[in-house]
CSV table of N, CA and C in Angstrom, one decimal:
chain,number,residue,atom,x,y,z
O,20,UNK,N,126.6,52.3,139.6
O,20,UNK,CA,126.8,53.6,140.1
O,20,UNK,C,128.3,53.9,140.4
O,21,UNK,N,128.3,55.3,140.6
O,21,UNK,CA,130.2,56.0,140.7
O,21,UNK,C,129.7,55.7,142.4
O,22,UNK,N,130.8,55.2,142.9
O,22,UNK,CA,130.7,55.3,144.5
O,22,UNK,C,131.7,56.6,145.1
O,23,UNK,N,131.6,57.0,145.7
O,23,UNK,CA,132.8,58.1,146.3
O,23,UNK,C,134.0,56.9,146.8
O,24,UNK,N,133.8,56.0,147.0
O,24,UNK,CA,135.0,54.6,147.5
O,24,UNK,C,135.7,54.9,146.2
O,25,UNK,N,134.9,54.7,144.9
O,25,UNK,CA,135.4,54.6,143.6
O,25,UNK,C,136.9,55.9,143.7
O,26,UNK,N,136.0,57.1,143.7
O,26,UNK,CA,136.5,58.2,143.5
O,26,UNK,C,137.4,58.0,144.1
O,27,UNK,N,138.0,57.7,145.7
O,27,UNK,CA,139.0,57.4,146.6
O,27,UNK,C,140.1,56.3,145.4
O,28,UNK,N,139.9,55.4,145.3
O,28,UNK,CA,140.6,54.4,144.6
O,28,UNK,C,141.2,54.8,143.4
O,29,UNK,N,140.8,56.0,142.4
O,29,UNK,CA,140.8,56.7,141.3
O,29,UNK,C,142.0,57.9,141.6
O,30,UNK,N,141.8,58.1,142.8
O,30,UNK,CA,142.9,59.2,142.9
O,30,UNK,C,143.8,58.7,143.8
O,31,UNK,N,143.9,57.4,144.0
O,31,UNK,CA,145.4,57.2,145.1
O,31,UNK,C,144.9,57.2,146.3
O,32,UNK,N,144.0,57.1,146.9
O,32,UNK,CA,143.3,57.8,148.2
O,32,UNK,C,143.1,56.8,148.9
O,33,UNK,N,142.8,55.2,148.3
O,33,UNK,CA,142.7,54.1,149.0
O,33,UNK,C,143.5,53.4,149.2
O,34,UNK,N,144.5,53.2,150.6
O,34,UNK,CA,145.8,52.4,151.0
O,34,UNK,C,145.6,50.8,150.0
O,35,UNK,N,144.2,50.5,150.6
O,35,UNK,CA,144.0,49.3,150.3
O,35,UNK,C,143.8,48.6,148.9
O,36,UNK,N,143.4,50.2,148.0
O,36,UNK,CA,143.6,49.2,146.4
O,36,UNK,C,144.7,48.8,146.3
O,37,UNK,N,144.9,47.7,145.3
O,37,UNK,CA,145.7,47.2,144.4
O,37,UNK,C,145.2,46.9,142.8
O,38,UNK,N,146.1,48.5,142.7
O,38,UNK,CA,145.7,48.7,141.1
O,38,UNK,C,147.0,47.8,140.4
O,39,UNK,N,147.0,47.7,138.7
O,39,UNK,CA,145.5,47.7,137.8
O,39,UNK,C,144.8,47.2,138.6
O,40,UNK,N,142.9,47.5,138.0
O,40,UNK,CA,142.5,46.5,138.6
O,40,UNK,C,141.0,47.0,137.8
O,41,UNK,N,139.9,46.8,137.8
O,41,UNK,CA,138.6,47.4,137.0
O,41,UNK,C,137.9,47.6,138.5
O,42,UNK,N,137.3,49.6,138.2
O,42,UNK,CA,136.8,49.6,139.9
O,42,UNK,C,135.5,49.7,139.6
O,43,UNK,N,134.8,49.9,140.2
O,43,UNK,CA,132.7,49.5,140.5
O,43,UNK,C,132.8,48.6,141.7
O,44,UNK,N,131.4,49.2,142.2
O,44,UNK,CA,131.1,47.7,142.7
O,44,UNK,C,129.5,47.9,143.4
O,45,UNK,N,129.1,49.2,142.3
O,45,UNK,CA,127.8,48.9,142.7
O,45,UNK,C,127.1,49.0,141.0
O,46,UNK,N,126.6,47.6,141.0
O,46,UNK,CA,126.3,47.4,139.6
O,46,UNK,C,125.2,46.5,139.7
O,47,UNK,N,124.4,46.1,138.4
O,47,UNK,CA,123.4,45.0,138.5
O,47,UNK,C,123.7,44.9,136.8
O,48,UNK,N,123.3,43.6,136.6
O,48,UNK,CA,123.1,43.0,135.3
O,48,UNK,C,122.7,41.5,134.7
O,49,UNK,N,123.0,41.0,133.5
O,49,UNK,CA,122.2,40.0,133.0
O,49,UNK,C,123.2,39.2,133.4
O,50,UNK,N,123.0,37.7,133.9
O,50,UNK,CA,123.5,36.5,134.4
O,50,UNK,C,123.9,36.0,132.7
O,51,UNK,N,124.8,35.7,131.5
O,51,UNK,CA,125.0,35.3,130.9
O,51,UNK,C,125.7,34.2,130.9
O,52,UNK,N,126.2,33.2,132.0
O,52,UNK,CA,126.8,31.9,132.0
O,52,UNK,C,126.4,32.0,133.5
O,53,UNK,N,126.4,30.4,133.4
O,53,UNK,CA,126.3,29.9,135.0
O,53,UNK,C,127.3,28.1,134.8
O,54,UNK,N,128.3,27.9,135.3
O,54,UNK,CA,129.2,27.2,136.0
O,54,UNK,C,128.8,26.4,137.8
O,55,UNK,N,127.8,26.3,137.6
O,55,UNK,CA,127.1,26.0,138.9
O,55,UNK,C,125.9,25.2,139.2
O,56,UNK,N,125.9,24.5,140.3
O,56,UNK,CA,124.3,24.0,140.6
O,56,UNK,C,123.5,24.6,141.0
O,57,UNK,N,123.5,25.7,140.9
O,57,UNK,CA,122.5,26.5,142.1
O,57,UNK,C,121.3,26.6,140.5
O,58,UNK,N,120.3,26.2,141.4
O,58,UNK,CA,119.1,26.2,140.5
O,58,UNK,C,118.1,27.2,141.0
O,59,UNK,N,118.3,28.5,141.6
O,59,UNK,CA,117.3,29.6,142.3
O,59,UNK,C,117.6,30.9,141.4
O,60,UNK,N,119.0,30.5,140.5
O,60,UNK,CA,119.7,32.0,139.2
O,60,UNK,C,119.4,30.4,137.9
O,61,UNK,N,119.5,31.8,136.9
O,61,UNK,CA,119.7,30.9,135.2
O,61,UNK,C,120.3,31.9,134.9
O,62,UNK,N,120.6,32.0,133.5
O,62,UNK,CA,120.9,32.5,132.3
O,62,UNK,C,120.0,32.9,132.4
O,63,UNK,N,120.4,34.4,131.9
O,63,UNK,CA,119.0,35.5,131.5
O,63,UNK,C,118.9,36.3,132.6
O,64,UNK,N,118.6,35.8,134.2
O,64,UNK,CA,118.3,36.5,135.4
O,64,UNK,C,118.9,37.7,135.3
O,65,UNK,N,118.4,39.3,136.1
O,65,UNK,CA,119.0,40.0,136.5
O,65,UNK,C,119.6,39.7,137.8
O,66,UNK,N,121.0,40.1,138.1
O,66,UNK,CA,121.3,40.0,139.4
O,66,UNK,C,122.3,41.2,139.7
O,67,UNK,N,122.9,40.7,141.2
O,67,UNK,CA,124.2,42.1,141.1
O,67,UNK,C,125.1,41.0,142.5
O,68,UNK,N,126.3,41.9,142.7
O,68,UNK,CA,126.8,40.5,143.3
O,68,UNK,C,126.9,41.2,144.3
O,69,UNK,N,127.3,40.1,146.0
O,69,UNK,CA,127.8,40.5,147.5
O,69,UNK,C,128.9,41.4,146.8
O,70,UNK,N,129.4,42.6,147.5
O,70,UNK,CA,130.4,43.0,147.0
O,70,UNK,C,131.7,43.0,147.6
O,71,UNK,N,132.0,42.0,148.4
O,71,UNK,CA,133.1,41.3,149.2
O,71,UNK,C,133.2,40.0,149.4
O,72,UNK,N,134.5,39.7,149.4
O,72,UNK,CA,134.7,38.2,149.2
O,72,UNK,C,135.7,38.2,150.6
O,73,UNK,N,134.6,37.1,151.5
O,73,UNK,CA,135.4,37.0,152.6
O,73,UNK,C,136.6,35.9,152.6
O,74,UNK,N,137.2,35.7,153.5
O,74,UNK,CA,138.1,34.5,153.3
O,74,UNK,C,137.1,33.1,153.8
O,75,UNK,N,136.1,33.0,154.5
O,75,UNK,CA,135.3,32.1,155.0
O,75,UNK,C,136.0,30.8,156.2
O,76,UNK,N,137.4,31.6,156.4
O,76,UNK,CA,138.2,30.5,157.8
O,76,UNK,C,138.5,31.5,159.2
O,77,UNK,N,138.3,32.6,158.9
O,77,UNK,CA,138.6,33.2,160.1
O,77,UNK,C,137.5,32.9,161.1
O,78,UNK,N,137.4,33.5,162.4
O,78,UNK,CA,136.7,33.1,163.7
O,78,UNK,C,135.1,34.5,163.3
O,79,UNK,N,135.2,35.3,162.8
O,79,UNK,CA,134.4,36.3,162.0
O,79,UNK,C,133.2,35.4,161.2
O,80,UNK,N,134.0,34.9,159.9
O,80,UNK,CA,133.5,34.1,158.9
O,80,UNK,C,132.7,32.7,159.4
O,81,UNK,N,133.1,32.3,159.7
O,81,UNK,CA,132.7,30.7,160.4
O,81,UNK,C,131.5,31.0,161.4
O,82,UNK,N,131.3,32.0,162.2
O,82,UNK,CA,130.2,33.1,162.8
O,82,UNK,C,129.0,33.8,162.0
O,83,UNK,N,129.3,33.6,160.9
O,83,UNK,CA,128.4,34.1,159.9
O,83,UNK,C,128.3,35.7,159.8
O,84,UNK,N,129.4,36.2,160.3
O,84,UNK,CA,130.0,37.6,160.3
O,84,UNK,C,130.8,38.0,159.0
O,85,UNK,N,130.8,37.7,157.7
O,85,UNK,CA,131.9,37.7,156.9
O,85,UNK,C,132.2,39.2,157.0
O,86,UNK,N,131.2,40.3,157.4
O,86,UNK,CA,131.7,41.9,157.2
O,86,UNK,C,132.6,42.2,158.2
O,87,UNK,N,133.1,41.2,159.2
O,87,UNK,CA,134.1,41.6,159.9
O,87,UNK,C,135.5,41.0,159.5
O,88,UNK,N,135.5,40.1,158.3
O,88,UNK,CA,136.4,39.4,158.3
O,88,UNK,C,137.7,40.4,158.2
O,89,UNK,N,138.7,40.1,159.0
O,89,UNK,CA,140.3,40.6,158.8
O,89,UNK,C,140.8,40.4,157.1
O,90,UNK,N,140.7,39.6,156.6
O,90,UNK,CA,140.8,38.9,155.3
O,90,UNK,C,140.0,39.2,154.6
O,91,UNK,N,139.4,40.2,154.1
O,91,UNK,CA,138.1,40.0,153.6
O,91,UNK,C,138.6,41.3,152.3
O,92,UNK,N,137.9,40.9,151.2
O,92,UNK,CA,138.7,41.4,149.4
O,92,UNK,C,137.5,42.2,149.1
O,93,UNK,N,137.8,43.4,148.5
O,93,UNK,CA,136.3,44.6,148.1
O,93,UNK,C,136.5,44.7,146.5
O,94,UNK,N,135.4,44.4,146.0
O,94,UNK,CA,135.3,44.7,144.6
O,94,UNK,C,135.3,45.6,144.2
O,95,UNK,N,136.2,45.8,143.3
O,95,UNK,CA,136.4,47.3,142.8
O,95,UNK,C,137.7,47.7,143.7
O,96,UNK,N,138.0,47.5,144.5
O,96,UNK,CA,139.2,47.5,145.7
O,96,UNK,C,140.5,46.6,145.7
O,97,UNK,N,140.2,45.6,145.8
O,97,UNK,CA,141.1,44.0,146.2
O,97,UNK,C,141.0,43.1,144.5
O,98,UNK,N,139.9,43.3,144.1
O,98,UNK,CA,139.7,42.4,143.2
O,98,UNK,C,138.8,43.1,141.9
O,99,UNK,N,138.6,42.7,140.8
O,99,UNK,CA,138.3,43.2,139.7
O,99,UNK,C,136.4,43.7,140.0
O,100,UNK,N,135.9,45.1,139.3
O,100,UNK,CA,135.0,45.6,139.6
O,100,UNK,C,133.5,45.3,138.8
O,101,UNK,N,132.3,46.2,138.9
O,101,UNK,CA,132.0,46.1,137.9
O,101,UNK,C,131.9,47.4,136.3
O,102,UNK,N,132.9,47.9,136.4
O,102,UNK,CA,133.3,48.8,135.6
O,102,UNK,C,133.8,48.1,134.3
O,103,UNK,N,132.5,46.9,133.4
O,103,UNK,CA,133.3,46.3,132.4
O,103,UNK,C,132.1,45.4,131.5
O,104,UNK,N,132.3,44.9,130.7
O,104,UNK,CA,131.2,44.4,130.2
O,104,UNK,C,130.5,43.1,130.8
O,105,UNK,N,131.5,42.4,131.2
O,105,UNK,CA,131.2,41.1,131.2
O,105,UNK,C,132.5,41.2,132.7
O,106,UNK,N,132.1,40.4,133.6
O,106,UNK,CA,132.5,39.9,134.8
O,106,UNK,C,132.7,38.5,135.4
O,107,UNK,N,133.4,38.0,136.1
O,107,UNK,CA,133.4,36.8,136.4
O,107,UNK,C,133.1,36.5,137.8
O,108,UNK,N,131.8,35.9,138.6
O,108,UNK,CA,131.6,36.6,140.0
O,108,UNK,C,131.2,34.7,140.9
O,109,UNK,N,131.8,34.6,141.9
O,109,UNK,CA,131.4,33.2,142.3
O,109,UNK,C,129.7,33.0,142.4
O,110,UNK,N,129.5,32.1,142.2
O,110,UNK,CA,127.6,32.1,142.1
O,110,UNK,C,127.0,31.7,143.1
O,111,UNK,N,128.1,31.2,144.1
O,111,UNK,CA,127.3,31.8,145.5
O,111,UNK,C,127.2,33.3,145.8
O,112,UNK,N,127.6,34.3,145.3
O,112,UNK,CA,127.7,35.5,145.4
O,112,UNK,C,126.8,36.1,145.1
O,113,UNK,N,125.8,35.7,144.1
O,113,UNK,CA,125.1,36.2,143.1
O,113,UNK,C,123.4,36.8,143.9
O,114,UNK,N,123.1,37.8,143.6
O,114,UNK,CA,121.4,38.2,144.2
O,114,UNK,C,120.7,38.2,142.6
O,115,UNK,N,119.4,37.5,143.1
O,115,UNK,CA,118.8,37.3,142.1
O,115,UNK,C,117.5,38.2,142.1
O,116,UNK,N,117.5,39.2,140.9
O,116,UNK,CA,116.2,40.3,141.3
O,116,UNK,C,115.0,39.7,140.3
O,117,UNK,N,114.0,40.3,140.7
O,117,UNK,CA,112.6,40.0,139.8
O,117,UNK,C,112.8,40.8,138.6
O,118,UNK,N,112.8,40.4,137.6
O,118,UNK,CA,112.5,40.9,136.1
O,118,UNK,C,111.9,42.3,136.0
O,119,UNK,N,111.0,42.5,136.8
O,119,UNK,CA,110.7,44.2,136.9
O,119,UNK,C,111.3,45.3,137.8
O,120,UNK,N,111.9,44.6,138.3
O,120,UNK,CA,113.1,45.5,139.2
O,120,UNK,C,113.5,46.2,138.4
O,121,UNK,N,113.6,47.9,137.8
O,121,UNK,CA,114.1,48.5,137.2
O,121,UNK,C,115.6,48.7,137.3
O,122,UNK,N,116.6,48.5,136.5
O,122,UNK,CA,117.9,48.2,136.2
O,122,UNK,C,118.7,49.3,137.3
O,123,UNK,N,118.3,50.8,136.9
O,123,UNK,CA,119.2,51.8,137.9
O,123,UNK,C,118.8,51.0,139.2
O,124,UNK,N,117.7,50.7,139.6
O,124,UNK,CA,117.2,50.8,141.1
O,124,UNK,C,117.9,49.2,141.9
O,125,UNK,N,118.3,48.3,140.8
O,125,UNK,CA,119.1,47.4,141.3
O,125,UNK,C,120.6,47.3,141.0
O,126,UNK,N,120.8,48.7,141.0
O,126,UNK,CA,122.6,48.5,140.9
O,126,UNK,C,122.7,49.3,142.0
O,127,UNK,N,121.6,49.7,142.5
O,127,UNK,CA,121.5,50.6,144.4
O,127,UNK,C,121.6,49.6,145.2
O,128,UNK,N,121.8,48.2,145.2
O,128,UNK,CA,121.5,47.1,146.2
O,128,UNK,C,122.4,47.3,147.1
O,129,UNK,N,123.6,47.4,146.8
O,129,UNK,CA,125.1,47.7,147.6
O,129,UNK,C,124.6,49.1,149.0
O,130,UNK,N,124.4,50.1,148.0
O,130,UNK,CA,123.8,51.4,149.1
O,130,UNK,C,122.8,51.5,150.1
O,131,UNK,N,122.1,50.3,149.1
O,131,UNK,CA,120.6,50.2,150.2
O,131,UNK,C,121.0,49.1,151.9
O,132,UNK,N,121.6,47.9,151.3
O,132,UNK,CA,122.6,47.2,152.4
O,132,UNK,C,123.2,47.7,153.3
O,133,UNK,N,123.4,48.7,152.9
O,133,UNK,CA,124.6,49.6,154.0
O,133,UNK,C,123.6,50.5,154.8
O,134,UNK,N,122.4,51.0,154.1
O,134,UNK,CA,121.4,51.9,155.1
O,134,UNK,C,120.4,51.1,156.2
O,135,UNK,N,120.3,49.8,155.2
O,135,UNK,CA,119.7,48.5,156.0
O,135,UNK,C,120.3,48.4,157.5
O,136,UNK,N,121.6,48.1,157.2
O,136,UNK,CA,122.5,47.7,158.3
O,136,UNK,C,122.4,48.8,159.3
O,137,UNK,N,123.1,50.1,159.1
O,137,UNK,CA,123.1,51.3,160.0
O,137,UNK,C,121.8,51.2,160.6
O,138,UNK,N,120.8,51.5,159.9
O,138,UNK,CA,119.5,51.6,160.4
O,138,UNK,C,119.0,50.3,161.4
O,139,UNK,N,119.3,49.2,161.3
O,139,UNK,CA,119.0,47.9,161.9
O,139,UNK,C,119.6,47.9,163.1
O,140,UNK,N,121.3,48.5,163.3
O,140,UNK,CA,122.2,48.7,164.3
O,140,UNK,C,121.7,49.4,165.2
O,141,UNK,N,120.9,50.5,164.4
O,141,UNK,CA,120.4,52.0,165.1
O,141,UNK,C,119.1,51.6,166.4
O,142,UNK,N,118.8,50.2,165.7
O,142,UNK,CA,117.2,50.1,166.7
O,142,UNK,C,116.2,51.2,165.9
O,143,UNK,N,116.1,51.3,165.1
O,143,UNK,CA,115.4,52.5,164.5
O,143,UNK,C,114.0,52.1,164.9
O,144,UNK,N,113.4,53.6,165.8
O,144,UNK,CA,112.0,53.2,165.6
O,144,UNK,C,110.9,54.7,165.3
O,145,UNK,N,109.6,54.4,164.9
O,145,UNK,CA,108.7,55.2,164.6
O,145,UNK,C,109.0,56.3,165.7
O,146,UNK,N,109.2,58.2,165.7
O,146,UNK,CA,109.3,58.6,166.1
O,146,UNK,C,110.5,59.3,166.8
O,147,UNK,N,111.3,58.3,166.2
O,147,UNK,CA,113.1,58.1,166.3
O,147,UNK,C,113.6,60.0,165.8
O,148,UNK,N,114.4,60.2,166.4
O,148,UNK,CA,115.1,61.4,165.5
O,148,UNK,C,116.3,60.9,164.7
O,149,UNK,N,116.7,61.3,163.5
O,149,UNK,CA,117.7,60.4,163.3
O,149,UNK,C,118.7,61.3,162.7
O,150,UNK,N,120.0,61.6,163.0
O,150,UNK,CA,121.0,62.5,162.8
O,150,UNK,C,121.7,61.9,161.4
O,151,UNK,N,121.6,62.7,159.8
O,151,UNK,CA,122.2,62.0,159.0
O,151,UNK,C,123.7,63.0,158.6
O,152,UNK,N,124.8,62.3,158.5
O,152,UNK,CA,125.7,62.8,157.6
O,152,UNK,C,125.9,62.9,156.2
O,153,UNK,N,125.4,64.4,155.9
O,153,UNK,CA,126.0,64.2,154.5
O,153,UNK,C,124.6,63.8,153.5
O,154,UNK,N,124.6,64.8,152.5
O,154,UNK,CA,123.6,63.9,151.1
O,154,UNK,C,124.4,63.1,150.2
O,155,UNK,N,125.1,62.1,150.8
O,155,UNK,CA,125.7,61.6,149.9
O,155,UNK,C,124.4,60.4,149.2
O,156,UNK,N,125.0,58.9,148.4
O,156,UNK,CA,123.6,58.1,148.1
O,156,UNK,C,123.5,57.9,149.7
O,157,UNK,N,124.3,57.2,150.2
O,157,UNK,CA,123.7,56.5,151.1
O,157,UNK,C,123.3,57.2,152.3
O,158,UNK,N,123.5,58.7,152.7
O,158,UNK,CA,122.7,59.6,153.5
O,158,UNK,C,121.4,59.5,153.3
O,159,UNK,N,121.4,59.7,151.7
O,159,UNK,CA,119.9,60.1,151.3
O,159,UNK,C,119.1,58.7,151.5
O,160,UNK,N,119.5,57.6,151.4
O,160,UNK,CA,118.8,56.8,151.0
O,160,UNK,C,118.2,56.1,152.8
O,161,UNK,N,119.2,56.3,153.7
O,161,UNK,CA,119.2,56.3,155.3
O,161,UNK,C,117.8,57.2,155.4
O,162,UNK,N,118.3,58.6,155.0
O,162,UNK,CA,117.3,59.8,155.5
O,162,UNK,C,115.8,59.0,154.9
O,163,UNK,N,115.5,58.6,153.8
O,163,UNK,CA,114.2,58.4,153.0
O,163,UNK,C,113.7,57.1,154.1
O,164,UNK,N,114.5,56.4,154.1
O,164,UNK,CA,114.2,55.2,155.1
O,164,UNK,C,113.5,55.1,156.5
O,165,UNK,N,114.7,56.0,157.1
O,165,UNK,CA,113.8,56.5,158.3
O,165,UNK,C,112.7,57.2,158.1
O,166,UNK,N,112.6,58.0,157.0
O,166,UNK,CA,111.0,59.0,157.2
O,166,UNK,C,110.1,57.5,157.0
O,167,UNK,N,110.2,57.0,156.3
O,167,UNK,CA,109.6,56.0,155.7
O,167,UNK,C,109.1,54.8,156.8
O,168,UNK,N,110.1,54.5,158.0
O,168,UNK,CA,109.7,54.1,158.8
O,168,UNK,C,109.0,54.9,160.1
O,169,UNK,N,109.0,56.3,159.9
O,169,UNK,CA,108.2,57.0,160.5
O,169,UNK,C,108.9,57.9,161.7
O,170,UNK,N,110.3,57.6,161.1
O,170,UNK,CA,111.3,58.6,162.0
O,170,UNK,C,111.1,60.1,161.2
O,171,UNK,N,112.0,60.5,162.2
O,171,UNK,CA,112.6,62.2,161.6
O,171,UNK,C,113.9,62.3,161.4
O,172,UNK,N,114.1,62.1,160.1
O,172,UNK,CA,115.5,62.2,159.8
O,172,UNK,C,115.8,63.6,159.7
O,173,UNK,N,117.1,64.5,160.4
O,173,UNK,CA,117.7,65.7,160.3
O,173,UNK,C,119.0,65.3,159.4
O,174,UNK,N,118.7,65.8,158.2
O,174,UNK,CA,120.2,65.9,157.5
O,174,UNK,C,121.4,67.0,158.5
O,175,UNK,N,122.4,66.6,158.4
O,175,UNK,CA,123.8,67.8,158.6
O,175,UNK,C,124.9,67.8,157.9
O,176,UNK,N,126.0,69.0,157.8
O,176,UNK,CA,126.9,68.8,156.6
O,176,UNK,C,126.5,68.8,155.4
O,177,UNK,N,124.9,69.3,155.2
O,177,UNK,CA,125.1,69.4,153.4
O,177,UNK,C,123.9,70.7,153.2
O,178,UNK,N,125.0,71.8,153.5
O,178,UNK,CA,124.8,73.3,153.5
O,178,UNK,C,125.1,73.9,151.9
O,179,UNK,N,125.6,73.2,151.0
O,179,UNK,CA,125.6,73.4,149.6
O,179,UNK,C,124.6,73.3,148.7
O,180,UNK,N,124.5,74.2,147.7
O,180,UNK,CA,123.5,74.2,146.7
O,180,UNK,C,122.8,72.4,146.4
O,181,UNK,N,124.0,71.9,146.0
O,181,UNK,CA,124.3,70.5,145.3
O,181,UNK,C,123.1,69.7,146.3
O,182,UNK,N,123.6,70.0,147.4
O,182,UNK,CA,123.1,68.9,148.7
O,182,UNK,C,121.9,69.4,148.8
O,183,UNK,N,121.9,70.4,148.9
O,183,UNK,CA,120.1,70.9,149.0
O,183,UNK,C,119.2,70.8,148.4
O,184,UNK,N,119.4,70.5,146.8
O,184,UNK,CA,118.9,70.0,145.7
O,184,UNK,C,118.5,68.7,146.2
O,185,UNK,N,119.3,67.9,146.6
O,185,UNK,CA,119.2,66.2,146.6
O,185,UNK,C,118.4,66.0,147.6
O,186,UNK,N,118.3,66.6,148.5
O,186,UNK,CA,117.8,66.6,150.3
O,186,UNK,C,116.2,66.8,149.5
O,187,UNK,N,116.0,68.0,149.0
O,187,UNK,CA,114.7,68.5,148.7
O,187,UNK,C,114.2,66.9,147.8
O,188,UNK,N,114.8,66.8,146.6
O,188,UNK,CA,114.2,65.7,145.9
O,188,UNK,C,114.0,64.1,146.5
O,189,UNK,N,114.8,64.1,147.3
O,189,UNK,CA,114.7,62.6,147.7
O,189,UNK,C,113.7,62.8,149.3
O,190,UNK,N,112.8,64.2,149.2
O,190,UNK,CA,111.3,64.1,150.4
O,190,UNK,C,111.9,65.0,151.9
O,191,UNK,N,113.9,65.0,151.8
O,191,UNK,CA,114.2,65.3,153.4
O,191,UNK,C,113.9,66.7,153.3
């Protein structure tokens, strides 16, 4: 998928890229080589990768915090994306999905992570009101979540045709 990060990185907008560089970094696809022991992926597997590479020596990392690391490289950002045919990704990195995982719905893994997280931070519970920003993906995907868990999610900020479209289709 286009991320709005993307969009930022495409127009100059992200301090932190260092272009050239291939941007994506919410992607899923076929495992075609493996360089590794890990015997839980093969050849063939669908997967899609962590989409940060932390440094793994900071006081963060060693904590088992890598998303805080100070050092820490964003695909599609820091380092090459998945905007390409073929990628080269460390195979500890790698998520391995079930073969019927429909292909769009595992290149969402990145967006869903991020609603996981928010929502897990949030203490989210049944009956919860939940204030979302924005129909962006990962508004929407927050907002479905909480109804889902039996909150009330209130979208705000998406007073546009566009947004109102997406709000209605995705149940908010």
């Amino acid at each position: 998928g286009i991320c709005g990060s993307d969009l930022h990185v495409y127009d100059g907008l992200n301090a932190n890229a260092a272009p050239p560089l291939i941007m994506g970094h919410e992607g899923a696809g076929e495992l075609v080589a493996l360089n590794d022991t890990r015997t839980d992926v093969k050849v063939g597997d669908k997967v899609c990768a962590h989409t940060i590479k932390p440094c793994c020596a900071c006081e963060a990392c060693v904590t088992s915090r890598e998303n805080l690391c100070r050092n820490v490289r964003i695909m599609g950002t820091n380092f090459d994306g998945v905007f390409t045919q073929y990628m080269l990704v460390d195979a500890n990195r790698l998520i391995r999905f079930d073969d019927t995982v429909d292909d769009k719905l595992a290149a969402l893994a990145e967006p869903l992570t991020v609603a996981v997280h928010d929502l897990r931070r949030a203490r989210l519970q049944a009956g919860d009101n939940v204030l979302i920003g924005g129909a962006g993906p990962i508004g929407l995907i927050i907002g479905m979540m909480a109804k889902f868990s039996g909150a009330d999610p209130y979208p705000y900020g998406a007073g546009n045709g566009l947004c109102c479209c997406r709000l209605r289709l995705a149940g908010l």
